[in-house]
């Protein structure tokens, strides 16, 4: 919780012994019990130019969408790990101002789920942006250290970039969801059985719902933010792929690899090829004329969306 907001929350009873996680509003709570957990904090005020209250309605939406993601992992036989959200509590801290006065926290499982069930407790779970740090802690250094006989470029590609790209487009094409792919919503862990580096997603409310998608149609698609026409699909895909996935993950991660190895050009080439294949087989209509391109981007010319959508509609640029 940001220090200048702390007084607003001292009106509630009781204290929680907790520490901040990668997400600013997500706290790790330890009650000296065998089952510590995370809570999500609400800011009943404006953060910068965005109003970001976590209301009771949003909490219910988040749980519904989280359950949909968990079930679709199984139905699609998808190689994605997901931190399931399991419940919430709420309290009216500020009377007379409606939903914005509610304090709501969402409970999230400590361990991610896969199509085969909950993973065994790994030695460590770290946010993806740890790989982009100037200096590595011993834990992160161990994560990025390639196995014997494998180069750093191959390790980052096979363990991080390729499964990350695949998961982004699986969410879009198979789940009917547009993810918010920045390095705060993605974490890394090592599988206790195989020893392989894995990625996991979290934060159900960050997804946008493609209401025209065949898997979404006919079910409760009122969870969270829906996208219901082709033009808005382009806008939201541009925000997700151009504004977040490219700028917040692909560019900084490949740039970091360039400082450690001479294989960043190869990573850029592989990234472009895989994204080209995904877009080529996508059921969504990606526009062709006037796509945005930036020289530093690992996404090749002709694969990015129109910048006027981003500037005019989303405010990202």
PDB file of N, CA, C and O in Angstrom, residues 9 22 53 68 74 91 116 123 132 147 152 161 167 171 200 212 228 236 240 246 252 257 264 268 272:
ATOM      1  N   UNK A   9      -6.812   3.601   5.501  1.00  0.00           N
ATOM      2  CA  UNK A   9      -7.167   2.217   5.792  1.00  0.00           C
ATOM      3  C   UNK A   9      -7.052   1.867   7.273  1.00  0.00           C
ATOM      4  O   UNK A   9      -7.373   0.766   7.673  1.00  0.00           O
ATOM      5  N   UNK A  22       5.039  -8.469  -6.426  1.00  0.00           N
ATOM      6  CA  UNK A  22       5.373  -7.744  -7.655  1.00  0.00           C
ATOM      7  C   UNK A  22       4.283  -6.757  -8.028  1.00  0.00           C
ATOM      8  O   UNK A  22       4.553  -5.688  -8.558  1.00  0.00           O
ATOM      9  N   UNK A  53     -10.814   1.545  -8.310  1.00  0.00           N
ATOM     10  CA  UNK A  53     -11.373   0.871  -7.136  1.00  0.00           C
ATOM     11  C   UNK A  53     -11.640  -0.603  -7.431  1.00  0.00           C
ATOM     12  O   UNK A  53     -12.062  -0.959  -8.530  1.00  0.00           O
ATOM     13  N   UNK A  68     -13.331 -19.805 -15.196  1.00  0.00           N
ATOM     14  CA  UNK A  68     -13.405 -20.084 -16.633  1.00  0.00           C
ATOM     15  C   UNK A  68     -12.023 -20.399 -17.194  1.00  0.00           C
ATOM     16  O   UNK A  68     -11.845 -21.340 -17.979  1.00  0.00           O
ATOM     17  N   UNK A  74      -8.088 -27.066 -19.074  1.00  0.00           N
ATOM     18  CA  UNK A  74      -8.331 -28.513 -19.208  1.00  0.00           C
ATOM     19  C   UNK A  74      -9.010 -28.814 -20.536  1.00  0.00           C
ATOM     20  O   UNK A  74      -8.599 -29.718 -21.274  1.00  0.00           O
ATOM     21  N   UNK A  91     -15.519  -4.892   2.732  1.00  0.00           N
ATOM     22  CA  UNK A  91     -16.005  -4.081   3.847  1.00  0.00           C
ATOM     23  C   UNK A  91     -16.254  -2.676   3.338  1.00  0.00           C
ATOM     24  O   UNK A  91     -15.533  -2.174   2.464  1.00  0.00           O
ATOM     25  N   UNK A 116      -3.076 -30.385 -15.515  1.00  0.00           N
ATOM     26  CA  UNK A 116      -2.903 -31.622 -14.757  1.00  0.00           C
ATOM     27  C   UNK A 116      -3.090 -31.439 -13.255  1.00  0.00           C
ATOM     28  O   UNK A 116      -2.835 -32.350 -12.480  1.00  0.00           O
ATOM     29  N   UNK A 123      10.871 -24.116  -5.421  1.00  0.00           N
ATOM     30  CA  UNK A 123      11.800 -23.467  -4.492  1.00  0.00           C
ATOM     31  C   UNK A 123      11.617 -21.958  -4.477  1.00  0.00           C
ATOM     32  O   UNK A 123      11.851 -21.306  -3.457  1.00  0.00           O
ATOM     33  N   UNK A 132      14.843  -8.727 -16.100  1.00  0.00           N
ATOM     34  CA  UNK A 132      15.265  -7.497 -16.767  1.00  0.00           C
ATOM     35  C   UNK A 132      16.045  -6.576 -15.838  1.00  0.00           C
ATOM     36  O   UNK A 132      16.389  -5.449 -16.212  1.00  0.00           O
ATOM     37  N   UNK A 147      20.811 -24.847 -18.594  1.00  0.00           N
ATOM     38  CA  UNK A 147      21.278 -26.194 -18.262  1.00  0.00           C
ATOM     39  C   UNK A 147      22.559 -26.523 -19.018  1.00  0.00           C
ATOM     40  O   UNK A 147      22.889 -25.884 -20.019  1.00  0.00           O
ATOM     41  N   UNK A 152      22.519 -19.699 -23.535  1.00  0.00           N
ATOM     42  CA  UNK A 152      21.583 -18.793 -22.879  1.00  0.00           C
ATOM     43  C   UNK A 152      20.439 -18.433 -23.824  1.00  0.00           C
ATOM     44  O   UNK A 152      19.272 -18.379 -23.403  1.00  0.00           O
ATOM     45  N   UNK A 161      10.484 -17.185 -23.724  1.00  0.00           N
ATOM     46  CA  UNK A 161       9.858 -16.454 -24.823  1.00  0.00           C
ATOM     47  C   UNK A 161       8.848 -17.293 -25.608  1.00  0.00           C
ATOM     48  O   UNK A 161       7.720 -16.842 -25.842  1.00  0.00           O
ATOM     49  N   UNK A 167       1.323 -18.734 -25.111  1.00  0.00           N
ATOM     50  CA  UNK A 167       0.237 -18.534 -24.160  1.00  0.00           C
ATOM     51  C   UNK A 167      -0.565 -17.277 -24.490  1.00  0.00           C
ATOM     52  O   UNK A 167      -1.797 -17.267 -24.358  1.00  0.00           O
ATOM     53  N   UNK A 171      -4.538 -17.621 -25.351  1.00  0.00           N
ATOM     54  CA  UNK A 171      -5.600 -16.883 -24.661  1.00  0.00           C
ATOM     55  C   UNK A 171      -6.518 -16.205 -25.679  1.00  0.00           C
ATOM     56  O   UNK A 171      -7.745 -16.236 -25.552  1.00  0.00           O
ATOM     57  N   UNK A 200       3.864 -18.648 -15.454  1.00  0.00           N
ATOM     58  CA  UNK A 200       2.489 -18.720 -14.972  1.00  0.00           C
ATOM     59  C   UNK A 200       1.865 -17.337 -15.039  1.00  0.00           C
ATOM     60  O   UNK A 200       2.547 -16.320 -14.846  1.00  0.00           O
ATOM     61  N   UNK A 212     -17.466 -12.046 -29.142  1.00  0.00           N
ATOM     62  CA  UNK A 212     -17.856 -12.740 -30.381  1.00  0.00           C
ATOM     63  C   UNK A 212     -17.196 -14.108 -30.503  1.00  0.00           C
ATOM     64  O   UNK A 212     -17.538 -14.880 -31.402  1.00  0.00           O
ATOM     65  N   UNK A 228     -16.857  -6.175 -28.086  1.00  0.00           N
ATOM     66  CA  UNK A 228     -17.975  -6.787 -28.800  1.00  0.00           C
ATOM     67  C   UNK A 228     -18.096  -6.409 -30.267  1.00  0.00           C
ATOM     68  O   UNK A 228     -19.099  -6.715 -30.901  1.00  0.00           O
ATOM     69  N   UNK A 236      -8.143  -3.100 -28.818  1.00  0.00           N
ATOM     70  CA  UNK A 236      -7.694  -3.802 -27.622  1.00  0.00           C
ATOM     71  C   UNK A 236      -6.525  -4.732 -27.910  1.00  0.00           C
ATOM     72  O   UNK A 236      -5.620  -4.897 -27.090  1.00  0.00           O
ATOM     73  N   UNK A 240      -2.844  -4.544 -26.214  1.00  0.00           N
ATOM     74  CA  UNK A 240      -2.245  -5.720 -25.599  1.00  0.00           C
ATOM     75  C   UNK A 240      -0.917  -6.096 -26.244  1.00  0.00           C
ATOM     76  O   UNK A 240       0.082  -6.307 -25.554  1.00  0.00           O
ATOM     77  N   UNK A 246       4.876  -6.204 -26.549  1.00  0.00           N
ATOM     78  CA  UNK A 246       6.088  -5.790 -27.251  1.00  0.00           C
ATOM     79  C   UNK A 246       6.959  -4.881 -26.382  1.00  0.00           C
ATOM     80  O   UNK A 246       8.127  -5.164 -26.131  1.00  0.00           O
ATOM     81  N   UNK A 252      12.386  -5.250 -23.768  1.00  0.00           N
ATOM     82  CA  UNK A 252      13.342  -5.217 -22.653  1.00  0.00           C
ATOM     83  C   UNK A 252      14.010  -6.556 -22.372  1.00  0.00           C
ATOM     84  O   UNK A 252      15.181  -6.595 -21.990  1.00  0.00           O
ATOM     85  N   UNK A 257      19.053  -9.770 -22.799  1.00  0.00           N
ATOM     86  CA  UNK A 257      19.840 -10.898 -23.313  1.00  0.00           C
ATOM     87  C   UNK A 257      21.015 -10.387 -24.128  1.00  0.00           C
ATOM     88  O   UNK A 257      22.119 -10.952 -24.087  1.00  0.00           O
ATOM     89  N   UNK A 264      20.989 -11.952 -29.421  1.00  0.00           N
ATOM     90  CA  UNK A 264      19.707 -11.252 -29.415  1.00  0.00           C
ATOM     91  C   UNK A 264      19.087 -11.191 -30.810  1.00  0.00           C
ATOM     92  O   UNK A 264      17.865 -11.213 -30.949  1.00  0.00           O
ATOM     93  N   UNK A 268      15.295 -12.296 -31.829  1.00  0.00           N
ATOM     94  CA  UNK A 268      14.378 -11.435 -32.575  1.00  0.00           C
ATOM     95  C   UNK A 268      13.843 -12.168 -33.800  1.00  0.00           C
ATOM     96  O   UNK A 268      12.648 -12.109 -34.105  1.00  0.00           O
ATOM     97  N   UNK A 272       9.861 -13.153 -34.364  1.00  0.00           N
ATOM     98  CA  UNK A 272       9.104 -12.710 -35.527  1.00  0.00           C
ATOM     99  C   UNK A 272       8.473 -13.897 -36.256  1.00  0.00           C
ATOM    100  O   UNK A 272       7.313 -13.826 -36.684  1.00  0.00           O
TER     101      UNK A 272
END
